[in-house]
XYZ file of C-alpha atoms in Angstrom:
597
model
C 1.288 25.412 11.356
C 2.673 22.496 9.566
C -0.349 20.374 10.379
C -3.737 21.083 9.119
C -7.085 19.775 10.601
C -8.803 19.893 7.175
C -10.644 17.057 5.848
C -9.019 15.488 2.692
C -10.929 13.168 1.646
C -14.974 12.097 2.055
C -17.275 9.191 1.401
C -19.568 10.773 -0.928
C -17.026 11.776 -3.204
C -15.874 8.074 -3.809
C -19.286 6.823 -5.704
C -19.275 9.396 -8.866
C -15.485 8.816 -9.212
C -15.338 4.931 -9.299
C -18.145 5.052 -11.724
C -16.213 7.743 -13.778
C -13.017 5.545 -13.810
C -14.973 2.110 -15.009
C -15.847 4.850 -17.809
C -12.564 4.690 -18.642
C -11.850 0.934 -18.279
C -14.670 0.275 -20.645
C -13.119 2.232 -23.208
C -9.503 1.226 -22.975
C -10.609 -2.311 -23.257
C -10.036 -3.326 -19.566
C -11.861 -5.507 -16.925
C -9.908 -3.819 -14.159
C -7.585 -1.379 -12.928
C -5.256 -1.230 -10.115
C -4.287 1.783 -8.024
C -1.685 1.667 -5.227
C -0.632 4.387 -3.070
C 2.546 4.683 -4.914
C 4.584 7.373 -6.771
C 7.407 6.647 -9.487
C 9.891 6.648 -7.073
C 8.443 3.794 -4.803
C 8.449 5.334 -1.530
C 6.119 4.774 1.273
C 4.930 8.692 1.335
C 3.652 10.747 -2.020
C 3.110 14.246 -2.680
C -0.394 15.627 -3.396
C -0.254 14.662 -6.916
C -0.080 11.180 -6.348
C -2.722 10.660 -3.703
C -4.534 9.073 -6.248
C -5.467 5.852 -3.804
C -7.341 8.549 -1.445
C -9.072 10.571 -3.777
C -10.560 8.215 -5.573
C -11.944 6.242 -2.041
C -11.565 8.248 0.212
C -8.764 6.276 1.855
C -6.055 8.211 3.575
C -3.919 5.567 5.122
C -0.489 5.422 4.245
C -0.553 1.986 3.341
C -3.270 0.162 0.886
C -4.562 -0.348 -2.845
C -7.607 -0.633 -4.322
C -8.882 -3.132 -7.772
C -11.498 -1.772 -9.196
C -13.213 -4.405 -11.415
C -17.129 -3.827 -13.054
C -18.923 -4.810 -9.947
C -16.727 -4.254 -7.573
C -14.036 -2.408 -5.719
C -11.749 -3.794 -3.287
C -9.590 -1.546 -1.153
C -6.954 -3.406 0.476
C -5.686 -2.535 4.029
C -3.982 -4.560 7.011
C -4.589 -4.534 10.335
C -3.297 -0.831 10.997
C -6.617 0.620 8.789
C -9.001 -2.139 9.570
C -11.034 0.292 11.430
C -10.159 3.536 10.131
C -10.943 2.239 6.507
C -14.725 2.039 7.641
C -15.122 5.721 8.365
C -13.375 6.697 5.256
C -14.970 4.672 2.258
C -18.603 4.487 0.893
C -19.262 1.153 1.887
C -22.047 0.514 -0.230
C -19.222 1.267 -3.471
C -15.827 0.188 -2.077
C -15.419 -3.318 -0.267
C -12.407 -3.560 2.392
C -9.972 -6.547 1.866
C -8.238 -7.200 4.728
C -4.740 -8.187 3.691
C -2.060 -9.739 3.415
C -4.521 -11.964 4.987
C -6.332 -12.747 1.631
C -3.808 -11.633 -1.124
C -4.785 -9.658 -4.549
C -4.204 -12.734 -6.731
C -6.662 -14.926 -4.997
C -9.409 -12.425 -4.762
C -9.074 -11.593 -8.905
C -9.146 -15.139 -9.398
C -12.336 -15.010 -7.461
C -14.034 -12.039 -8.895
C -12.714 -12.646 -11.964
C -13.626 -16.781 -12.417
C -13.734 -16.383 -16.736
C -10.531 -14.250 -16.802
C -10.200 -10.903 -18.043
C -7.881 -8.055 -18.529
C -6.276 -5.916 -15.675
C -4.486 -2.904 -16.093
C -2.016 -1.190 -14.107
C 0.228 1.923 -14.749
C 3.899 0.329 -15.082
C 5.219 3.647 -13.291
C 3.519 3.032 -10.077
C 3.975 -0.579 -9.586
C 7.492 -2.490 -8.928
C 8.665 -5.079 -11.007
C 9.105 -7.617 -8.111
C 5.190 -7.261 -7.539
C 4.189 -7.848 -10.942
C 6.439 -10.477 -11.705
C 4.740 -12.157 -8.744
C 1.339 -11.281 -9.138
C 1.635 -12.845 -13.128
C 3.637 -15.568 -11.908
C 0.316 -16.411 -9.242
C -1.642 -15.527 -11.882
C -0.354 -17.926 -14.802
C -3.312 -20.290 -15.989
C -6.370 -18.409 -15.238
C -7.153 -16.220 -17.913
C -6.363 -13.136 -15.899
C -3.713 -10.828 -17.527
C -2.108 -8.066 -16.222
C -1.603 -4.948 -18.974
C 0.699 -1.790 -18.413
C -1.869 0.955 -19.728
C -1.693 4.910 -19.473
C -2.966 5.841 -15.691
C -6.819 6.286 -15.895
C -7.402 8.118 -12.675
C -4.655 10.605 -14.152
C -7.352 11.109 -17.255
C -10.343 11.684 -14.458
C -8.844 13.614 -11.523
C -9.255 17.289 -13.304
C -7.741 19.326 -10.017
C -5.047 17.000 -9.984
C -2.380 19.269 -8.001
C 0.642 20.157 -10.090
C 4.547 18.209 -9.267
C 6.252 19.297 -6.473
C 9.159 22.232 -7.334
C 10.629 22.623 -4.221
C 14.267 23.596 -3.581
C 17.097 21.147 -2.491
C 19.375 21.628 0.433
C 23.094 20.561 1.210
C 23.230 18.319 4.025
C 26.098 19.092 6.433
C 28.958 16.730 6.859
C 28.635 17.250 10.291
C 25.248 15.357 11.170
C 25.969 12.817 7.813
C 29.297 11.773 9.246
C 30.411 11.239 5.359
C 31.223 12.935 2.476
C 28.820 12.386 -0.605
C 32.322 11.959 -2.351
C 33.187 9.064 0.273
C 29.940 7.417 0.064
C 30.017 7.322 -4.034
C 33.204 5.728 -3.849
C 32.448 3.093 -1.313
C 29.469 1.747 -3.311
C 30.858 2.291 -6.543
C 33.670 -0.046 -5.391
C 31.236 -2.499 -4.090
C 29.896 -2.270 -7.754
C 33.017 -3.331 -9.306
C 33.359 -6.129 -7.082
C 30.670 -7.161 -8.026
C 31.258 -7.164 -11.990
C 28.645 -4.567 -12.071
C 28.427 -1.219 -14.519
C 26.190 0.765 -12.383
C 23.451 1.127 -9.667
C 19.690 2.427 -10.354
C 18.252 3.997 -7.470
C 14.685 5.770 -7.353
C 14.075 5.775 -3.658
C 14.162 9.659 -3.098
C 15.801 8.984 0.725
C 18.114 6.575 -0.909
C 19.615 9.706 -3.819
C 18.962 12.201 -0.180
C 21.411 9.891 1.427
C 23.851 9.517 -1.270
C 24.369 13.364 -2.452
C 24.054 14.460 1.132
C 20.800 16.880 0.081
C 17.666 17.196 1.479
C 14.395 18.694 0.027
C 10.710 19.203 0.543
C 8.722 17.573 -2.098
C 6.772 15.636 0.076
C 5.227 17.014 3.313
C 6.985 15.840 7.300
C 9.812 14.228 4.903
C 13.035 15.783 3.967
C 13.163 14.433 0.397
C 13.199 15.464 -3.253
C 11.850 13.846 -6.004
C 14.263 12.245 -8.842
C 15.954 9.363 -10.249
C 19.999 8.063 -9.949
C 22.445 5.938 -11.696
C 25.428 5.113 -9.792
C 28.225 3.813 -12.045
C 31.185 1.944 -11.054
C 33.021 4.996 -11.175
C 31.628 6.900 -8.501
C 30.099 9.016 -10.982
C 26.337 9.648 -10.499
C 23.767 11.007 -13.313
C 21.334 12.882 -11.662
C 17.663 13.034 -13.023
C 16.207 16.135 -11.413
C 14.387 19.445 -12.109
C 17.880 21.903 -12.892
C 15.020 24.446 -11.046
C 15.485 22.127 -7.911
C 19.049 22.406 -7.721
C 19.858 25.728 -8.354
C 22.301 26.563 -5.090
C 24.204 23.208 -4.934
C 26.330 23.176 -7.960
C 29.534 23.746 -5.799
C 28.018 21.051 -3.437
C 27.198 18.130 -6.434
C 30.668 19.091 -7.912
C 31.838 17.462 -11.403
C 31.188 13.739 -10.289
C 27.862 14.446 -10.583
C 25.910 15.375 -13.894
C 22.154 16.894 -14.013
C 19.742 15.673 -16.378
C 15.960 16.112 -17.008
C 13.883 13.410 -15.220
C 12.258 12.576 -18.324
C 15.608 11.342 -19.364
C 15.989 8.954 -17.246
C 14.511 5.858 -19.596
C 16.403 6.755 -22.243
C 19.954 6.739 -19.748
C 18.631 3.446 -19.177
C 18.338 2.061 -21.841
C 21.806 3.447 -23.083
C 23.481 1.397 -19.907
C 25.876 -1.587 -21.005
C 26.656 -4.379 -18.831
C 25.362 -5.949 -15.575
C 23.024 -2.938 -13.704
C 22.159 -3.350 -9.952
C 18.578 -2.661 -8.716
C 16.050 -3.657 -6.169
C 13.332 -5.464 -7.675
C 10.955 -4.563 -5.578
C 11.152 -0.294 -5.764
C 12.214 -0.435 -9.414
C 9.143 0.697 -11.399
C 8.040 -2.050 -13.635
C 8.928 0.010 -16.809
C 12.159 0.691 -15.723
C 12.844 -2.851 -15.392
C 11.335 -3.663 -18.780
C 13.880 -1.070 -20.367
C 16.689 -3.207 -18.554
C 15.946 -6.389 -19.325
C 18.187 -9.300 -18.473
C 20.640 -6.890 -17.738
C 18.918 -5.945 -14.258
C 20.973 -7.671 -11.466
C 18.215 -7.892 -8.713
C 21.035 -7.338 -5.822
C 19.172 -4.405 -4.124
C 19.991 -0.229 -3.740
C 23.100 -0.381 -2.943
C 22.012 2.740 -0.563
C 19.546 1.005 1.966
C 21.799 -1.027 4.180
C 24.853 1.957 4.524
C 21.898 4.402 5.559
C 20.383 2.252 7.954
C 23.590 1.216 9.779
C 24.227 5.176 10.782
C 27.609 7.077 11.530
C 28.626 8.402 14.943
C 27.898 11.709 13.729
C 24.555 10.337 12.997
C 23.659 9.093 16.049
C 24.450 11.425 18.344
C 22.488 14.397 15.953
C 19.619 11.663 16.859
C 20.596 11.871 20.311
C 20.592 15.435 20.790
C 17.276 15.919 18.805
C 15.562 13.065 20.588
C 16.685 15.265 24.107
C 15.539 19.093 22.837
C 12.458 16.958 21.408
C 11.671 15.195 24.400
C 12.029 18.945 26.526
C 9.033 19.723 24.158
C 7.263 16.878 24.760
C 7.391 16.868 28.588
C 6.791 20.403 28.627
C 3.237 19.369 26.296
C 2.701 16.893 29.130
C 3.079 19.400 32.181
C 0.513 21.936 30.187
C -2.028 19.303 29.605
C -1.945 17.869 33.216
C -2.725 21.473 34.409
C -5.619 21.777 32.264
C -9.256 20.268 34.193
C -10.559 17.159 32.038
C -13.489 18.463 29.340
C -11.423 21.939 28.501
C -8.920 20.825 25.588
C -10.010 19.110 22.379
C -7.379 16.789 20.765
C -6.422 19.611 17.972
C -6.005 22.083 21.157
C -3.242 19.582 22.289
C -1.550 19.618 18.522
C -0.933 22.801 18.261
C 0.087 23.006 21.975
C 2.572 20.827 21.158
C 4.028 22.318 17.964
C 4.156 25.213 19.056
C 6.473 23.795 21.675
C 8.884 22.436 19.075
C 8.780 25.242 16.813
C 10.661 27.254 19.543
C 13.558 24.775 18.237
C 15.392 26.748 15.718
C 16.443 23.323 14.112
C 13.170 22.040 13.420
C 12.734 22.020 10.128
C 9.521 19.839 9.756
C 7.145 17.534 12.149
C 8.172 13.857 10.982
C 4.204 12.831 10.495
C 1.031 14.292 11.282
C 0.276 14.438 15.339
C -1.570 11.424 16.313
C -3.370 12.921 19.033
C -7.017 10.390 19.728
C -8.649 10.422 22.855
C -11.756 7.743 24.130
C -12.387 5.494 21.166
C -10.121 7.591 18.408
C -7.387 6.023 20.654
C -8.349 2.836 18.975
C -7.709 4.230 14.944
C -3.568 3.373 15.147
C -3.123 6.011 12.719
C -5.927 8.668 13.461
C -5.552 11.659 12.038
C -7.524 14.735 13.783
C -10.003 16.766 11.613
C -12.229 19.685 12.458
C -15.454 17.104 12.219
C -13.341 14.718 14.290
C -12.152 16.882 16.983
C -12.981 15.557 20.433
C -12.982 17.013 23.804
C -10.840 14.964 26.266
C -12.845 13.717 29.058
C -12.137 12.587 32.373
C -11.532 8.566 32.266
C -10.531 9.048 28.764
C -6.567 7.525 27.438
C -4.572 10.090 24.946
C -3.015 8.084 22.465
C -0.186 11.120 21.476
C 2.614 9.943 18.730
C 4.384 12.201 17.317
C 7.413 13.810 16.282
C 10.059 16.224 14.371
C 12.336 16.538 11.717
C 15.187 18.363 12.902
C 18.797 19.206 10.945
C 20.519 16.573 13.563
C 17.690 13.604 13.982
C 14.415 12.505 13.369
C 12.168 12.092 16.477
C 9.537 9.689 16.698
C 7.426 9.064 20.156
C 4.152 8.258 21.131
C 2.960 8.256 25.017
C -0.317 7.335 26.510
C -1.872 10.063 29.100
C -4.418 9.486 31.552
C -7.296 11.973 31.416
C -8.824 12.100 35.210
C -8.700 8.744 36.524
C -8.489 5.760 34.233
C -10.435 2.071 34.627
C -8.938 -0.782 35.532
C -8.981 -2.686 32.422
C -6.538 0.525 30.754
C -4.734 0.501 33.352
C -4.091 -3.712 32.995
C -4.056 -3.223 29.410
C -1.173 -0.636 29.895
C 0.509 -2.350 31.919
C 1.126 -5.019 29.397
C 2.469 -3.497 26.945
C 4.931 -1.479 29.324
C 6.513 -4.484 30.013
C 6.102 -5.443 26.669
C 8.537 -2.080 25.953
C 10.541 -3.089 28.492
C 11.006 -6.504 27.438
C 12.923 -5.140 24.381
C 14.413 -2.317 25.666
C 16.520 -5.052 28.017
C 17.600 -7.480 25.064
C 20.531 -8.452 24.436
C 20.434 -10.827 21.707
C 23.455 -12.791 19.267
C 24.766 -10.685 16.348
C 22.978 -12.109 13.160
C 19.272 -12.206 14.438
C 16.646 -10.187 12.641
C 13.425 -8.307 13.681
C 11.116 -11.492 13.258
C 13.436 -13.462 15.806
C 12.960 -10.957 18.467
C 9.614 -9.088 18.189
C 7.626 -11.575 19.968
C 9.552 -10.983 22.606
C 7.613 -7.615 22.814
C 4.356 -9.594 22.706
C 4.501 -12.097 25.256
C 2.823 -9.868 28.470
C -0.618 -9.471 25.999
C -0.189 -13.053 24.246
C -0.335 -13.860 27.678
C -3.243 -12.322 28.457
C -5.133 -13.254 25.565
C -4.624 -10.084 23.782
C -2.477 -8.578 20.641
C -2.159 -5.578 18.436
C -2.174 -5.454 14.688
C 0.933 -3.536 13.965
C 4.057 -4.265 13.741
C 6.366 -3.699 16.984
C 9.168 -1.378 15.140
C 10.264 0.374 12.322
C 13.306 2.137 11.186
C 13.903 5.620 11.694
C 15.868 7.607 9.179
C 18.868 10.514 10.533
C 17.099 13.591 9.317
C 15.385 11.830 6.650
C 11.919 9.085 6.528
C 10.648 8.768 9.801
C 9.654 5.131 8.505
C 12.850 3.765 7.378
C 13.748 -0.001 5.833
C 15.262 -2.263 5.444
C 15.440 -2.951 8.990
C 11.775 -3.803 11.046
C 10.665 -5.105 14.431
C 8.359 -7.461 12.381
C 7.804 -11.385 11.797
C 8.315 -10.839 8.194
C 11.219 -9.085 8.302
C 14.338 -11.198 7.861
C 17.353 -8.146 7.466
C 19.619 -8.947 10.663
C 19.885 -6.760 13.084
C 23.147 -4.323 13.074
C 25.031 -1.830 15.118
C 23.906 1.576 14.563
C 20.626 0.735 13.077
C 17.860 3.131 14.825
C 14.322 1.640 15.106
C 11.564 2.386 17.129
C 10.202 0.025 20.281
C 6.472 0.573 20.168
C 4.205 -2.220 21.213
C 0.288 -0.869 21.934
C -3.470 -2.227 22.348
C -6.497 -1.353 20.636
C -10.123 -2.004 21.784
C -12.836 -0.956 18.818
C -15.235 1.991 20.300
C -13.198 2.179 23.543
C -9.552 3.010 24.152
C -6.292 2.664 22.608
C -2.640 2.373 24.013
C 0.631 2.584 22.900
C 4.079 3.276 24.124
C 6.994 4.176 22.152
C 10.699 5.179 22.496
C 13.614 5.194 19.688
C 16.509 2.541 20.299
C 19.533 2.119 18.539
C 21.423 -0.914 18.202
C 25.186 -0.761 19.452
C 27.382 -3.830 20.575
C 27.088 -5.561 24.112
C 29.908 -4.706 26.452
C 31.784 -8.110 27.945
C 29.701 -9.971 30.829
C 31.593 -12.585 32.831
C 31.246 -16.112 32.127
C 29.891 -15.131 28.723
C 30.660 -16.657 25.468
C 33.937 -15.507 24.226
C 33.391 -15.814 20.563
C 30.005 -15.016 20.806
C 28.932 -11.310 19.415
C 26.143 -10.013 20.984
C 23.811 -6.827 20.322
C 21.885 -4.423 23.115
C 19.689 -1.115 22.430
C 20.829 2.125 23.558
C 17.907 4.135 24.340
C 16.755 7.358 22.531
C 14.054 8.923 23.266
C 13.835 10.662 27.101
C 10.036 11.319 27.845
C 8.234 9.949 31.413
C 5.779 6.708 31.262
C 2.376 7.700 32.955
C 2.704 6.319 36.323
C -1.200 6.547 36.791
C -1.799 4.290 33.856
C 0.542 1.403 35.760
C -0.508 -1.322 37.852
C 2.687 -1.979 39.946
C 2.054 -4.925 41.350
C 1.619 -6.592 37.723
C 5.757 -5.432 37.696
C 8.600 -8.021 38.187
C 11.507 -6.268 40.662
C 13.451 -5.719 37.215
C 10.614 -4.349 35.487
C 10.497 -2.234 38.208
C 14.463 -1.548 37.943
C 14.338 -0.727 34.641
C 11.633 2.008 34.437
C 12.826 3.961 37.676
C 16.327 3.597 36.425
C 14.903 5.041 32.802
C 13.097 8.173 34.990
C 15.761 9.259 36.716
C 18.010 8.940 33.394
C 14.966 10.902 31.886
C 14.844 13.502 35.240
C 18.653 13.860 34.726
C 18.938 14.604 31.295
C 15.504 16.748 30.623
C 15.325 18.964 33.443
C 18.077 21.573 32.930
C 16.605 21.760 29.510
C 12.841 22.741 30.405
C 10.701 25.585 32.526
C 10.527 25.516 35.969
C 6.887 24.452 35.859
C 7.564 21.959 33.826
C 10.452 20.808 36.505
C 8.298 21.049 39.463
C 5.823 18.501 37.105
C 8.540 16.004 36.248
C 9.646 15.547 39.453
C 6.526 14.236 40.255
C 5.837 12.281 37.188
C 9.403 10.711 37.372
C 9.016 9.483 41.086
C 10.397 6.237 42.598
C 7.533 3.278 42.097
């Protein structure tokens, strides 16, 4: 399987290494250290090797730091891991923070009222968040001081790098050549009176060269450093061993160095040098200098806004994915409530995709939490977790796969027997919260923080809210989490055509239930209404993802008659699209599930 139920991490383990590491503060002269869940490369997943954030606490969120000072460690998480966190961390060593809601600067100015020295490994921490964090810091005696990393010097099993082979990426599901795409940017460059581009996001160089690898499990990536020039040529800072097969694909434009190279290619650069503050490692920035132009990776805005070819791979994934999914759903409603455990349902359910011979990967780790696991937003299932599913209980199931034509994302909510009223109320409210979005049509030039309340209102209404944000972007055969574009009040990138994101608002009760709906939307351009603004451009979704809602879990009379419009217009687009694609079983099921409320 690509999933495993093991248990990574546990509490006890977190005690005798946090007293190991102030060892090793005490010696190199520090008062602190700080440890993100970060890699060189500054993206939001790391391979084993870097996991440093979990194995030292325990921690396994995908999301978080920790500052470890000499009496006491703070582990940082937002509203995602606020309950997770508990189960996960030796309380009586580690103290959750909840942030952003109290910020790192405030609470070392707090813990640390005489001032004292705080190191950090300049490798694992962008320059954009220490330039802050001194700039918030100025005037208290706290400094901040790029040291060798000291869990590195503690963490004897550490696993080794990742060595995995790179793949060519098709021009068929890119859309683009590599050639095309260097050339575009590099242009862009020179318009801009700048030499070259540094880019260090791994999907960013995946995007770029048209490759894909495996150095980091569910996401098609390989680790490595680029430097775009002006010239469309790109130096290349990866493992030769990685790249063995694709010398005909990189061709001459591109030229392979070792990755410990890299600084020293840096440092050699003349001129103006585009990078994005806040993924550029903090030593790489220090070898640039004032000649870092802080205009962003020139990569993240071209792969977010995605080619025809790119879309409609999505398209045709999201269908054979959502065959596998409804066939998952059909299984499990024949099974009697108190017979399947939430790993049972997992592996039911890869085993489903895998018949998919362009699966290549699931995108994440199968959220499957039933009863009060519901209520952990990004549970993971263990062997000591496991959990029958009982009758009464929700199934909180997101999941998804990385195919050679799309990455799938989805996450339904499944009666188990009969469900209460307040779940079914609950649900309700954040269907038409779905719905709400799904609908929009909204002027070009508005970002995810002008629209995502929108998505909100039905549980604001009621008094009730969830502590995630409502979307993210979704990557074409790459991250399954994908920026610059969010669903998100803090996210201020405007909304484009062919951006995919996902539409998942939820709710969360502690030691009860959890719910959450989500589909994958893409962003196109309105077609012409009458009596509508000429000159006015205007955006709409195009929906993704073809899976039915659990029609047990609604309370119909809570719909409006377009609420109502809307989601038996969506099941009999779902009906239409997924039955010649799934067992007869499975057909006789969905013709039930998808019937006219």
């Amino acid at each position: 399987m690509y999933q495993s139920f093991d248990v990574t991490a546990r509490p006890d383990q977190g005690p005798p290494r946090l007293a190991a590491l102030r060892g090793e503060m005490q010696q190199a002269g520090l008062d602190g250290f700080l440890i993100p869940r970060a890699d060189a490369h500054q993206g939001e997943y790391v391979a084993a090797r870097d996991e440093r954030l979990s194995w030292l606490t325990g921690f396994t969120g995908s999301a978080g730091f920790c500052a470890v000072l000499g009496q006491i460690a703070g582990v940082f998480i937002d509203g995602r891991y606020r309950t997770q966190v508990k189960h996960q961390v030796a309380l009586d060593a580690f103290t959750p923070v909840p942030w952003p809601e109290v910020q790192l600067h405030d609470w070392l100015k707090e813990q640390l009222p005489d001032g004292g020295k705080v190191g950090f490994d300049p490798w694992l921490h962008a320059a954009g968040q220490i330039t802050t964090l001194r700039h918030r810091l100025d005037g208290t005696g706290i400094s901040l001081e790029p040291c060798d990393n000291l869990v590195d010097r503690i963490w004897e099993d550490q696993p080794a790098a990742p060595m995995n082979p790179v793949t060519a990426h098709p021009e068929i599901y890119a859309g683009e050549s590599a050639a095309d795409k260097c050339a575009r940017l590099a242009a862009d460059l020179r318009n801009a009176d700048q030499e070259a581009a540094l880019i260090t996001l791994p999907d960013s160089i995946m995007w770029l060269l048209n490759i894909r690898g495996s150095d980091i499990p569910r996401n098609p990536v390989a680790h490595g450093f680029a430097i775009l020039h002006n010239d469309a040529r790109v130096d290349l800072f990866m493992a030769e061993g990685k790249l063995q097969h694709l010398p005909e694909h990189l061709g001459d434009r591109v030229t392979v160095h070792a990755p410990e190279r890299f600084l020293e290619a840096v440092a050699a650069l003349n001129g103006t040098v585009a990078a994005d503050p806040d993924t550029l490692p903090q030593i790489v920035a220090d070898q640039l200098g004032e000649r870092l132009s802080p205009t962003g990776d020139p990569c993240v805005l071209p792969k977010a806004r995605k080619t025809k070819a790119e879309i409609e791979g999505s398209a045709a994934a999201h269908l054979r994915d959502g065959a596998a999914v409804v066939e998952l759903l059909a299984w499990l409603d024949a099974q009697d409530p108190g017979t399947v455990t939430e790993i049972d349902v997992v592996k039911q359910l890869e085993e489903l995709r895998r018949r998919d011979d362009r699966l290549r990967d699931i995108s994440f780790d199968t959220i499957a939490g039933t009863g009060a696991n519901g209520a952990v937003i990004h549970y993971r299932v263990t062997e000591e977790t496991d959990t029958l599913l009982q009758d009464g209980d929700l199934l909180v199931l997101d999941s998804g796969g990385q195919y050679l034509d799309g990455t799938t994302d989805i996450t339904r909510t499944i009666a188990i027997g009969t469900p209460g009223e307040d779940e079914r109320a609950a649900f309700t409210r954040v269907l038409q919260g779905m719905i709400a979005i799904s609908r929009l049509r909204w002027p070009k030039g508005l970002a995810g923080r002008d629209i995502e309340a929108i998505g909100r209102m039905p549980l604001w209404l009621a008094g009730q809210d969830f502590n995630h944000g409502l979307g993210h972007g979704v990557g074409a055969y790459l991250s399954v989490h994908e920026g610059p574009q969010r669903l998100s009040r803090v996210s201020s990138v405007p909304l484009q055509e062919g951006m995919i994101l996902s539409n998942e608002p939820g709710y969360y009760r502690e030691g009860a239930f959890g719910i959450r709906i989500e589909n994958l939307i893409v962003a196109q351009k309105a077609p012409d209404l009458p009596g509508a603004d000429a000159e006015r451009e205007m955006l709409i979704w195009r929906t993704l993802t073809f899976v039915p809602i659990d029609r047990r879990l609604i309370d119909a009379d809570m719909l409006s008659g377009e609420e109502r419009d809307w989601l038996n217009a969506y099941h009999d687009e779902v009906t239409r699209k997924i039955r010649p694609l799934i067992s007869p079983a499975a057909q006789a099921w969905l013709e039930d599930a998808t019937a006219t409320i």
